[in-house]
Coordinates of C-alpha atoms and ligand atoms in Angstrom, one line a residue:
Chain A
X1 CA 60.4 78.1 144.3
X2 CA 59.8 74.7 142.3
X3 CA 62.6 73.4 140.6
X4 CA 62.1 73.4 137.2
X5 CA 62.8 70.4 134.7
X6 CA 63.0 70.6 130.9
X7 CA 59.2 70.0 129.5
X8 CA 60.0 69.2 126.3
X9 CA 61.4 66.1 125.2
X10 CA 64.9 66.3 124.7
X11 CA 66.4 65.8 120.8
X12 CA 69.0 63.4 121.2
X13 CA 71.1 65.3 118.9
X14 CA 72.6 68.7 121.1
X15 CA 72.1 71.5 119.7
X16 CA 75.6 72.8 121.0
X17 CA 78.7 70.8 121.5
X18 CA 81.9 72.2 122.9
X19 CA 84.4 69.8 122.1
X20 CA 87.9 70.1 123.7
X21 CA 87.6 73.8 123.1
X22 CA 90.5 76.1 123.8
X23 CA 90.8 79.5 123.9
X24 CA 93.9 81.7 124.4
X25 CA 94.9 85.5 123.9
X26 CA 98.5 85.2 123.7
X27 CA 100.2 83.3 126.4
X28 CA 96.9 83.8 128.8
X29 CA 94.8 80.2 128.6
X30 CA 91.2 81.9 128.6
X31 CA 89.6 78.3 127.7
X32 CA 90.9 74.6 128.4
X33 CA 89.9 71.8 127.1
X34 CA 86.5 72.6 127.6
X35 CA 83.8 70.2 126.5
X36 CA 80.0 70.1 127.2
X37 CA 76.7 70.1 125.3
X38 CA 73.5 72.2 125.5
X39 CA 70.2 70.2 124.5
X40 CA 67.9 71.8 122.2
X41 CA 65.2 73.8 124.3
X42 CA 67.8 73.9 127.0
X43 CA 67.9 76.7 129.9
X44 CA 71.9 76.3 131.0
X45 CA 72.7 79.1 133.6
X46 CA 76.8 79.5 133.6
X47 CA 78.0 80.8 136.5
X48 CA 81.7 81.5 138.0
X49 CA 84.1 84.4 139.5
X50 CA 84.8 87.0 137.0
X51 CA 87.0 86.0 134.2
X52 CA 86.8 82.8 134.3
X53 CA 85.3 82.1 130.5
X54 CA 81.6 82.8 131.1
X55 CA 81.6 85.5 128.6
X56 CA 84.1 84.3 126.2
X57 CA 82.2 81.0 125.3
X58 CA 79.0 83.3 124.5
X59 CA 80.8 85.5 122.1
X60 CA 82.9 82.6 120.3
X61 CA 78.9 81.1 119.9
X62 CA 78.4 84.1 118.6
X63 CA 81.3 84.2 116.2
X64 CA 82.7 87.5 117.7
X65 CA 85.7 85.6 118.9
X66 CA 87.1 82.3 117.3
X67 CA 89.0 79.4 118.8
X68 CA 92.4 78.4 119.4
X69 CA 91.5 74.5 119.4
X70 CA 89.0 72.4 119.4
X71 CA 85.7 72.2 117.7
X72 CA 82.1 73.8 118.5
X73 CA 79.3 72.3 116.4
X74 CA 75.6 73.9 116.3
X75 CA 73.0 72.1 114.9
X76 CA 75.4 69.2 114.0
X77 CA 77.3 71.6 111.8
X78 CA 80.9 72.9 113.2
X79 CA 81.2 76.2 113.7
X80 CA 84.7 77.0 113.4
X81 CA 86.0 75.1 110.1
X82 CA 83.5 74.3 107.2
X83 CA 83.8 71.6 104.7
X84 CA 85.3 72.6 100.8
X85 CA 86.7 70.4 98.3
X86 CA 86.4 67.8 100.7
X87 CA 88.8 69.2 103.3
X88 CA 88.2 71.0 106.6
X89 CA 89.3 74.7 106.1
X90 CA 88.9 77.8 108.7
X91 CA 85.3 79.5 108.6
X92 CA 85.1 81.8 105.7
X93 CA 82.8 85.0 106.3
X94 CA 80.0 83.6 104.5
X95 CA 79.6 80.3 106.8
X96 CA 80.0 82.4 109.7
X97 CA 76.9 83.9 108.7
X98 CA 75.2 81.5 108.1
X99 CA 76.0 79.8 111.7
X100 CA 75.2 83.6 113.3
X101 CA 71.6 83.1 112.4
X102 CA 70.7 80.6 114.7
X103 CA 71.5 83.0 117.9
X104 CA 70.7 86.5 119.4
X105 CA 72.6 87.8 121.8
X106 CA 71.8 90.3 124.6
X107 CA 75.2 92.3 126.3
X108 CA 75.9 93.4 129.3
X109 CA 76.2 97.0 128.1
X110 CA 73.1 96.9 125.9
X111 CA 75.1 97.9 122.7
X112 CA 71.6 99.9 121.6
X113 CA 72.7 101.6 118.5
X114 CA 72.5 105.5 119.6
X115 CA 71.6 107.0 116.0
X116 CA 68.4 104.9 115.6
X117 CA 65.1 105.1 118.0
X118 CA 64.2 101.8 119.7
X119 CA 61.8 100.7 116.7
X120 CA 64.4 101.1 114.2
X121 CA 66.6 99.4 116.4
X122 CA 64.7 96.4 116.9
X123 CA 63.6 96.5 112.9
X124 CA 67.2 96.6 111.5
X125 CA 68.5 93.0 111.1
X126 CA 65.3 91.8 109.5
X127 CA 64.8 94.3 107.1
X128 CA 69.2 94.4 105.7
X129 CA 69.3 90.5 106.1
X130 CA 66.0 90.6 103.5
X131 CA 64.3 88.2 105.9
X132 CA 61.1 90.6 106.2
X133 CA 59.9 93.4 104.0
X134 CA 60.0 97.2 105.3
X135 CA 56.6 97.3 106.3
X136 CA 56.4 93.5 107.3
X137 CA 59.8 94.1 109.7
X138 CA 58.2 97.5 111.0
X139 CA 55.1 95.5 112.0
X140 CA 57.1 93.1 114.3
X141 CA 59.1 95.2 115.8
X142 CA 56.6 96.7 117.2
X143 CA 54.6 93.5 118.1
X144 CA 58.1 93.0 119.8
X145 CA 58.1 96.5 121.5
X146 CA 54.7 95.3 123.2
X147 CA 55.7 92.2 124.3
X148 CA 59.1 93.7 126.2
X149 CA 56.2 96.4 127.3
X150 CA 58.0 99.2 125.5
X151 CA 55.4 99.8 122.7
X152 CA 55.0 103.2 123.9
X153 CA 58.4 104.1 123.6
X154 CA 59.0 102.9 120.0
X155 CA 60.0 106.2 118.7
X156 CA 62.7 107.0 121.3
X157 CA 66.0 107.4 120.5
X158 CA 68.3 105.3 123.1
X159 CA 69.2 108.0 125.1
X160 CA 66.2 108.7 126.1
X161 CA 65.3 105.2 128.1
X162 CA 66.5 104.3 131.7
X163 CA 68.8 101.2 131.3
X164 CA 66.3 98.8 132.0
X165 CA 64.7 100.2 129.0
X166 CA 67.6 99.9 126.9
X167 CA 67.8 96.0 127.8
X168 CA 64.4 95.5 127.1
X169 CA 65.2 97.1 123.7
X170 CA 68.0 94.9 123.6
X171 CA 66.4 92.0 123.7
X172 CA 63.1 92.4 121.5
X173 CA 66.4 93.4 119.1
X174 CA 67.9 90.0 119.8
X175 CA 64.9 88.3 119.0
X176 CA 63.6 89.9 115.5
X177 CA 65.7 87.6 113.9
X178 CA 63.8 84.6 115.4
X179 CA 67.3 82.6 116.9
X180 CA 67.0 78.9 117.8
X181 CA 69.4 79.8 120.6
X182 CA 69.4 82.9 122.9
X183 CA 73.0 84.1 124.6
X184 CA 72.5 86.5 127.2
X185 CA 75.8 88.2 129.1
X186 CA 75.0 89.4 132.7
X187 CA 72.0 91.5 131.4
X188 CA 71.6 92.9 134.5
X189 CA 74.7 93.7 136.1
X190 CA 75.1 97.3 134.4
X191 CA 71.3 98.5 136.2
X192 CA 70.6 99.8 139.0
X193 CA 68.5 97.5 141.5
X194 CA 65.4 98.6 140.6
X195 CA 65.5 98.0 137.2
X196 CA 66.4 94.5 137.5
X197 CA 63.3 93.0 138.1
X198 CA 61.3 94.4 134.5
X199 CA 64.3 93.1 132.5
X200 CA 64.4 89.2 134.0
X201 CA 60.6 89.3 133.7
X202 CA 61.0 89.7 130.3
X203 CA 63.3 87.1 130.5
X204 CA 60.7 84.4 132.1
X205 CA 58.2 84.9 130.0
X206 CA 60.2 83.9 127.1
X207 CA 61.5 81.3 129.0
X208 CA 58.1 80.0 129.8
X209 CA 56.5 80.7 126.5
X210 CA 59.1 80.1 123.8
X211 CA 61.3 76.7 122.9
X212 CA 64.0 78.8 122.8
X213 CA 67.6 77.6 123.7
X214 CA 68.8 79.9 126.5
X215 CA 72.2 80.4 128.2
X216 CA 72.7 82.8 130.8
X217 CA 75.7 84.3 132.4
X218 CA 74.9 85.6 135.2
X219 CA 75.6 86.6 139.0
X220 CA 71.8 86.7 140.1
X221 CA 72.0 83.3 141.6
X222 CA 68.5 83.8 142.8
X223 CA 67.4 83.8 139.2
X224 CA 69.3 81.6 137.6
X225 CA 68.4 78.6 140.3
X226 CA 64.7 79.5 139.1
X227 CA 65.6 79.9 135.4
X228 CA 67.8 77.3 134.5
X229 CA 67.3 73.2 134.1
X230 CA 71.3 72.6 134.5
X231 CA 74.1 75.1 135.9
X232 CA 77.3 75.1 134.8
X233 CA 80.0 76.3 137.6
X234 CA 83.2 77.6 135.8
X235 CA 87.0 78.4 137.3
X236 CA 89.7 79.4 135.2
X237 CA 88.2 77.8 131.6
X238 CA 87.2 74.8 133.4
X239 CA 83.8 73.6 134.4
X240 CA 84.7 72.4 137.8
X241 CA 80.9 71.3 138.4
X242 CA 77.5 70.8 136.5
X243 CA 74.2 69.8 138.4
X244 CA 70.7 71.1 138.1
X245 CA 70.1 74.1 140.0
X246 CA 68.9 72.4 143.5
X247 CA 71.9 70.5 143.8
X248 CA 74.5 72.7 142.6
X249 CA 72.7 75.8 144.6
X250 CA 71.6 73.5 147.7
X251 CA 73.7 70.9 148.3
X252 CA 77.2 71.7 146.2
X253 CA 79.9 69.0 146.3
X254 CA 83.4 70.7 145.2
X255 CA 84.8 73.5 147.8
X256 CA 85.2 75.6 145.4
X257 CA 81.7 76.1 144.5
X258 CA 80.5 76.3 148.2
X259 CA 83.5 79.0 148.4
X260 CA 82.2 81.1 145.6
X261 CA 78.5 80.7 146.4
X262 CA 79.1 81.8 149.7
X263 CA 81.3 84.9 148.3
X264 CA 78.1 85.6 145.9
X265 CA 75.9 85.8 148.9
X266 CA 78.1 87.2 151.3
X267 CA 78.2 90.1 148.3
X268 CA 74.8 90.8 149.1
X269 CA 72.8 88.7 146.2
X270 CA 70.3 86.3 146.7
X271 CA 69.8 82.9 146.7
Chain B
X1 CA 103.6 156.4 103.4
X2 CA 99.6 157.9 102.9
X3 CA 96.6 155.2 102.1
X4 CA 95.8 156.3 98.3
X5 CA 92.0 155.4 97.7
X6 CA 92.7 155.3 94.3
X7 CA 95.4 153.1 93.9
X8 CA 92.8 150.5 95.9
X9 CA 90.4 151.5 93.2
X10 CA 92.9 150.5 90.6
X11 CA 93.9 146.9 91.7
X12 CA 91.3 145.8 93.7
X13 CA 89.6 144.3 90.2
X14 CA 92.7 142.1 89.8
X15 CA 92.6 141.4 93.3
X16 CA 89.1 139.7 93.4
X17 CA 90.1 137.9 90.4
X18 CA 92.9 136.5 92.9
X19 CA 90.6 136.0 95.6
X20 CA 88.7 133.9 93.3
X21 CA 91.6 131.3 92.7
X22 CA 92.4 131.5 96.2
X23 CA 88.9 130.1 97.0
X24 CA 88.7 127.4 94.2
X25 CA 92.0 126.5 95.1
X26 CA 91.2 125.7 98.5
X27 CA 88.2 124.0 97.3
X28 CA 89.8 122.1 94.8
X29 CA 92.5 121.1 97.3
X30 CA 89.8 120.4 100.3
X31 CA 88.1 117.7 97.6
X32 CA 92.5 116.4 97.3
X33 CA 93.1 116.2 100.8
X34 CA 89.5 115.0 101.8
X35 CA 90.0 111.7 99.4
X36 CA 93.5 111.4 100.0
X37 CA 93.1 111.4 103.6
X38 CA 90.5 108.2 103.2
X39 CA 92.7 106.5 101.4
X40 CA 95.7 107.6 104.2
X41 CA 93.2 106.3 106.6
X42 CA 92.2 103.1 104.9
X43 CA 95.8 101.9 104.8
X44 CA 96.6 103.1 108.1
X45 CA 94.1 100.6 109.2
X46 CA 94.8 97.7 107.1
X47 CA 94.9 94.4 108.5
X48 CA 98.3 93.9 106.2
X49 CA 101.4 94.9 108.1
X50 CA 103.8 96.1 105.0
X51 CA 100.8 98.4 104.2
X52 CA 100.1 99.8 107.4
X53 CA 103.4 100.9 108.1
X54 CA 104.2 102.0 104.4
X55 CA 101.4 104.5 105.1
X56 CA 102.8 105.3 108.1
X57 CA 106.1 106.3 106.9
X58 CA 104.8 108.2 104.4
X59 CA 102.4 110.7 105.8
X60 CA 105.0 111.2 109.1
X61 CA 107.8 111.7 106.3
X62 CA 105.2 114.2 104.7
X63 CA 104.0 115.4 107.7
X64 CA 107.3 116.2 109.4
X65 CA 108.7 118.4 106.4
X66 CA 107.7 122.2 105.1
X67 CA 104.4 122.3 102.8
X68 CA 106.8 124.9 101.4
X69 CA 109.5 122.5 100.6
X70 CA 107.4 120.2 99.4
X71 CA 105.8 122.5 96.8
X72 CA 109.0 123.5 95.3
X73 CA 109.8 119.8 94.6
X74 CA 106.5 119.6 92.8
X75 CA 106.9 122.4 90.7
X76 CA 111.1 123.0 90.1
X77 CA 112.0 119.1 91.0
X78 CA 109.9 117.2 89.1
X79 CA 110.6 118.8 85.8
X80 CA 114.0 117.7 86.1
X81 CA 112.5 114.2 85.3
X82 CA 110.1 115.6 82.7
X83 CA 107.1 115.8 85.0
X84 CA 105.9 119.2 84.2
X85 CA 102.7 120.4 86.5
X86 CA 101.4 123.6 85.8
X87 CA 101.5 125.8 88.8
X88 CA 97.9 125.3 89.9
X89 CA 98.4 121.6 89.8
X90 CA 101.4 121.4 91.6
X91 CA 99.8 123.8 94.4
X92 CA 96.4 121.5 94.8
X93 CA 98.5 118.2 94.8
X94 CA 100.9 119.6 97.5
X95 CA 98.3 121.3 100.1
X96 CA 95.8 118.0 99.3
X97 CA 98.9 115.8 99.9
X98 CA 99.7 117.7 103.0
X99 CA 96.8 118.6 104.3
X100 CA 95.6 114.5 103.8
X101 CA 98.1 113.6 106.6
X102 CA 96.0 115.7 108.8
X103 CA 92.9 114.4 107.4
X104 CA 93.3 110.9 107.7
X105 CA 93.9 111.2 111.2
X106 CA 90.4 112.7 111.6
X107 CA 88.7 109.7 110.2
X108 CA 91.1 107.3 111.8
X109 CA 90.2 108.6 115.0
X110 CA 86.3 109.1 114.3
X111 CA 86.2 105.6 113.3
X112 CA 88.1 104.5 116.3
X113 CA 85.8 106.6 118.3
X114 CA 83.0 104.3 117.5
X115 CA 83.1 101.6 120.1
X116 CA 83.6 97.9 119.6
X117 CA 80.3 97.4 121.4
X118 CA 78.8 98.4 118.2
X119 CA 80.7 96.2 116.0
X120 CA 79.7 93.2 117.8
X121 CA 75.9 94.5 117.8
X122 CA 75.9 94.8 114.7
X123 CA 77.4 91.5 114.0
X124 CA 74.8 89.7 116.4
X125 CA 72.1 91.0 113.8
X126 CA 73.6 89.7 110.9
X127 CA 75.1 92.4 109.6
X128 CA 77.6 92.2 106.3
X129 CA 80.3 94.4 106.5
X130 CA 79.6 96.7 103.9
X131 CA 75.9 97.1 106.3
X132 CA 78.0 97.6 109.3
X133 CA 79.8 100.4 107.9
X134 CA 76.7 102.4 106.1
X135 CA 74.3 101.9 108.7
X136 CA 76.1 101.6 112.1
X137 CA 79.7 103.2 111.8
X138 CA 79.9 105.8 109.8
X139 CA 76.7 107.6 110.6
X140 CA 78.4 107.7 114.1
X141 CA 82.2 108.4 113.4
X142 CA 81.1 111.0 110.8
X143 CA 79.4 114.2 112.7
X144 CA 82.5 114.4 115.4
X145 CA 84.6 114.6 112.2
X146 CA 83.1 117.8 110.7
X147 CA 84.6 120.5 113.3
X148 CA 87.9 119.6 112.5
X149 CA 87.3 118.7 109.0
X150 CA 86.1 122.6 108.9
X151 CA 89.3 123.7 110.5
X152 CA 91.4 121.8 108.6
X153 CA 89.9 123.5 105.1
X154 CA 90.1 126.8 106.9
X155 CA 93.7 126.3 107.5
X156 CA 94.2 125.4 104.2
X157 CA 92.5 128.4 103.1
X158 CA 94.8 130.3 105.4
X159 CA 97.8 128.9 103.7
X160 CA 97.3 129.3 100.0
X161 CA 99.5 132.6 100.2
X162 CA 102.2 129.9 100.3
X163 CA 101.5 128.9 96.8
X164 CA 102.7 132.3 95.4
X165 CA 106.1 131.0 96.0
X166 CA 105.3 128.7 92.8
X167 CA 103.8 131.6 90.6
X168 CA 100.5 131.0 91.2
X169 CA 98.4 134.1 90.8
X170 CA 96.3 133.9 93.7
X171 CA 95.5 136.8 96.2
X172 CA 98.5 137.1 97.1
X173 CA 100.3 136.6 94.2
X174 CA 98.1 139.6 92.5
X175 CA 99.4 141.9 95.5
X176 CA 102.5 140.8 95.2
X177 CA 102.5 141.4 91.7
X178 CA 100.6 145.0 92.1
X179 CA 103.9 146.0 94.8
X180 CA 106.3 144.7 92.9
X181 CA 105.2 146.5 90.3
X182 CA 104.2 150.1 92.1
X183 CA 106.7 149.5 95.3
X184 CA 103.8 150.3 97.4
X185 CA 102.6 147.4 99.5
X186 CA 100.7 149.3 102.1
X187 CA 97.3 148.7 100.0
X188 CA 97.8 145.4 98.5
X189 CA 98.8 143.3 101.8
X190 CA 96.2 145.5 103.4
X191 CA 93.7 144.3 100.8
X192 CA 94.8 140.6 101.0
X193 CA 94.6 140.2 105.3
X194 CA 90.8 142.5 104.4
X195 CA 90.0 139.3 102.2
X196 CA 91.2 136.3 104.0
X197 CA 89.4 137.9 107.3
X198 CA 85.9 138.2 105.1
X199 CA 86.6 134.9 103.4
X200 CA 87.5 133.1 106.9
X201 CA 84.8 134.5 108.8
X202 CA 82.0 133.5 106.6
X203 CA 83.3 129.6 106.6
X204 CA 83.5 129.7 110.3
X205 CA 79.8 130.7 110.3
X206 CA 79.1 128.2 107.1
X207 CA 80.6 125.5 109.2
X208 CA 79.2 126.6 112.2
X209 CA 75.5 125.6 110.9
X210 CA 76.5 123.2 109.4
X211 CA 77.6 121.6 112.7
X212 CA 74.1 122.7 114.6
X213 CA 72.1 120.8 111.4
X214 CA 74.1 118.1 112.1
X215 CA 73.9 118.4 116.3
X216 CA 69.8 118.8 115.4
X217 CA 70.0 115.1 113.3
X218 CA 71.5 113.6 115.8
X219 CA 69.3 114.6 118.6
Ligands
LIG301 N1 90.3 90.5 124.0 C1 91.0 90.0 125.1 N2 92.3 90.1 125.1 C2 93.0 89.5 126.2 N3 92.4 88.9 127.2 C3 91.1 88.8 127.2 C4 90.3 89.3 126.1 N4 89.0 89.1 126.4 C5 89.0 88.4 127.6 N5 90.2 88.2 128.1 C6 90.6 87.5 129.3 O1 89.9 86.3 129.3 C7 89.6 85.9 130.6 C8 88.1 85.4 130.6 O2 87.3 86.5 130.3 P1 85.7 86.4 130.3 O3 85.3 85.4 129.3 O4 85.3 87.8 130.0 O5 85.4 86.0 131.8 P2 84.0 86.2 132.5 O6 83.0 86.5 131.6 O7 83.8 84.8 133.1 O8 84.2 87.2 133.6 C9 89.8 87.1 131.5 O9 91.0 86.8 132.2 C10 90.0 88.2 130.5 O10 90.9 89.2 131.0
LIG302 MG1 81.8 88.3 131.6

């Protein structure tokens, strides 16, 4: 497999920047100090042992959980506090919003909503945000449908799809909103084996055909060495290294990376 | 003591008339205790502490003492500090009162029910609240509430008969009335158990289709 290398010329502005970030529930340190950036256009795999952040710095991008310290800033706006009567106060509901529409986000458990079919499912978001009209938003989610190859299947009610399915669902959801930045949460680690394959398809053609900015938690290593331009490696909150994928897959230089990539494969998954 | 046909003949036109307040009664108090039980349940879930636990305290405290007891302090109590309720009133505000504890636990735990999963889906399209609670929550948390919604007004239904203890003429206040006045209580009472059966079994079946509509939507 060729090692792949951003195509695009890279803004000098990130489009994400964790800075100093901490994140605690209680006395348990989730997050510390944590700083690092994400380019715009950027594929970032983020890999780790369980509970070590992976997930938590996806859903505080997308504002399902907030931080204890420290600043995020998206499109050189920060996340977390907003600017009124010239101070810095906490993120009121509205800005939060606002911020949420840059991303998508695909979880682990697909999260389908069970009383709609797949079409309405996918449809939602641009038709009560008012982005697109009934008809217009119907159209697309379709057009979506076929894309994740699921036109056929527009009409189904969750339930009714294998999980692979689901996640395809899932994603042509995440992406009816059009998000500058994709966030995608081990979307493949509640499938069975031979569903994998359809769903991170999906995924590489819209890595390959979009200008999307992509991070992926994941324990495929396989895939994420072919999917990503940079790999971060987390412990406890902590990157502990960064490196694009040949290096960090190839020829790692902290133990405890060579530890856990030899736990990964030792586990069965491939490199 | 020998069932006399006639006497049924005589009082069963009273009787109905009973029957009828018995059922609008129940209604009436259903509506009570249906939308005093969301607002039980709205304040059981607040995010403010002093008005979680004030809600707390008072549905256990109602909760924990006799529907009985708590009618007579309606109806003889509250006079005493020139609230006068008429006996009807009295009866719908203590079974909706009562019978809103219950109620509110229903939607607490419908809504509960609903997974957080679907929260944060919901909020990773965009949603506002007010769009996360008409198009992804409550279309979930509602259809497991309906059984033991039903069951609730059934059992509210059943106790009504209570209410006679405040003078209200309801089924079972006509009987009683009838026996008190004949000193036979063979027919009425027999009469009264005939018309809470019929009455009961027909909102079983009523809420029994009403749950396969619903089973059919979701499907
Ligand atoms: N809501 C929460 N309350 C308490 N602890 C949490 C919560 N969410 C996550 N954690 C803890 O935070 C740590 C990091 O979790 P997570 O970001 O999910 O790790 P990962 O995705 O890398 O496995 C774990 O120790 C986890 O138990
Ligand atoms: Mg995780």
């Amino acid at each position: 497999m060729g090692l792949h290398v951003a195509s695009r010329a890279p803004d000098c502005q990130p489009i994400i920047e964790f800075r100093n970030v901490e994140k605690s529930y209680g006395s348990l340190k989730v997050l510390e100090q944590l700083s690092f950036s994400v380019k715009a256009g950027e594929h970032l795999a983020l890999i780790g042992p369980s509970g070590s952040g992976k997930t938590t710095i996806l859903r505080i991008l997308m504002t399902l959980e907030s931080v204890t310290a420290g600043d995020v800033i998206v499109n050189g706006v920060c996340l977390n506090h907003e600017q009124r009567g010239g101070k810095q106060v906490p993120s009121s509901e509205a800005h939060l919003r606002r911020m949420r529409g840059a991303f998508g986000m695909v979880f682990q458990h697909f999260n389908l909503f069970p009383h709609k079919t797949a079409l309405q499912n996918v449809a939602l978001a641009p038709v009560l945000t008012g982005s697109l009209s009934k008809a217009a938003a119907k159209e697309r989610a379709l057009q979506m449908l076929e894309n994740v190859g699921l036109a056929d299947k527009a009409h189904e009610y969750p339930s009714r799809l294998s999980g692979g399915q689901k996640q395809r669902v899932a994603i042509a959801r995440a992406l009816a909103l059009q998000p500058k930045i994709l966030l995608l949460d081990e979307i493949t680690s509640a499938l069975d084996p031979e569903l994998v394959e359809e769903v991170l398809n999906v995924i590489t053609n819209l890595r390959n055909e979009t200008d999307m900015t992509m991070l992926l938690v994941t324990h495929e290593m396989g895939f994420a060495k072919d999917f990503s331009d940079r790999v971060l490696f987390f412990e406890r909150g902590k990157i502990v290294e960064e490196g694009p994928p040949s290096e960090i897959f190839l020829s790692p230089h902290h133990e405890r990376t060579k530890s856990f990539l030899r736990k990964i494969i030792a586990a069965g998954h491939r490199l | 003591m020998i069932w006399s046909w006639e006497f049924v003949a005589e009082i069963t036109p009273d009787l109905l008339k009973g029957l009828v307040v018995t059922v609008k009664i129940t209604l009436i108090s259903s509506v009570a205790a249906l939308s005093i039980g969301l607002f039980f349940a709205i304040a059981k879930m607040s995010s403010v502490d002093l008005v979680r636990r004030s809600a707390v305290l008072v549905t256990e405290t109602i909760r924990r003492t006799p529907l009985l007891v708590q009618l007579y302090f309606l109806f003889y109590v509250l006079p005493d500090i020139g609230i006068v309720l008429s006996p009807m009133i009295a009866g719908t505000i203590g079974l909706g009162l009562h019978y809103g504890t219950y109620v509110s636990e229903v939607y607490r735990a419908g809504i509960i029910n609903v997974p957080a999963g679907q929260w944060e889906a919901a909020r990773a399209c965009n949603l506002t609240t007010r769009q996360t609670w008409t198009e992804i929550v409550l279309p979930q948390a509602i259809p497991p509430m309906i059984p033991p919604l039903g069951n609730y007004v059934i059992a509210m239904f059943k106790e009504t008969p209570i209410l006679s203890a405040i003078t209200v003429l309801d089924l079972m206040g006509e009987a009683l009335a009838k026996a008190n006045f004949s000193y036979r209580y063979l027919e009425p009472i027999t009469l009264v158990a005939v018309g809470f059966l019929f009455v009961s079994l027909c909102s079983a079946a009523l809420i029994r289709l009403l749950e396969n509509y619903l089973k059919r939507q979701a499907a």
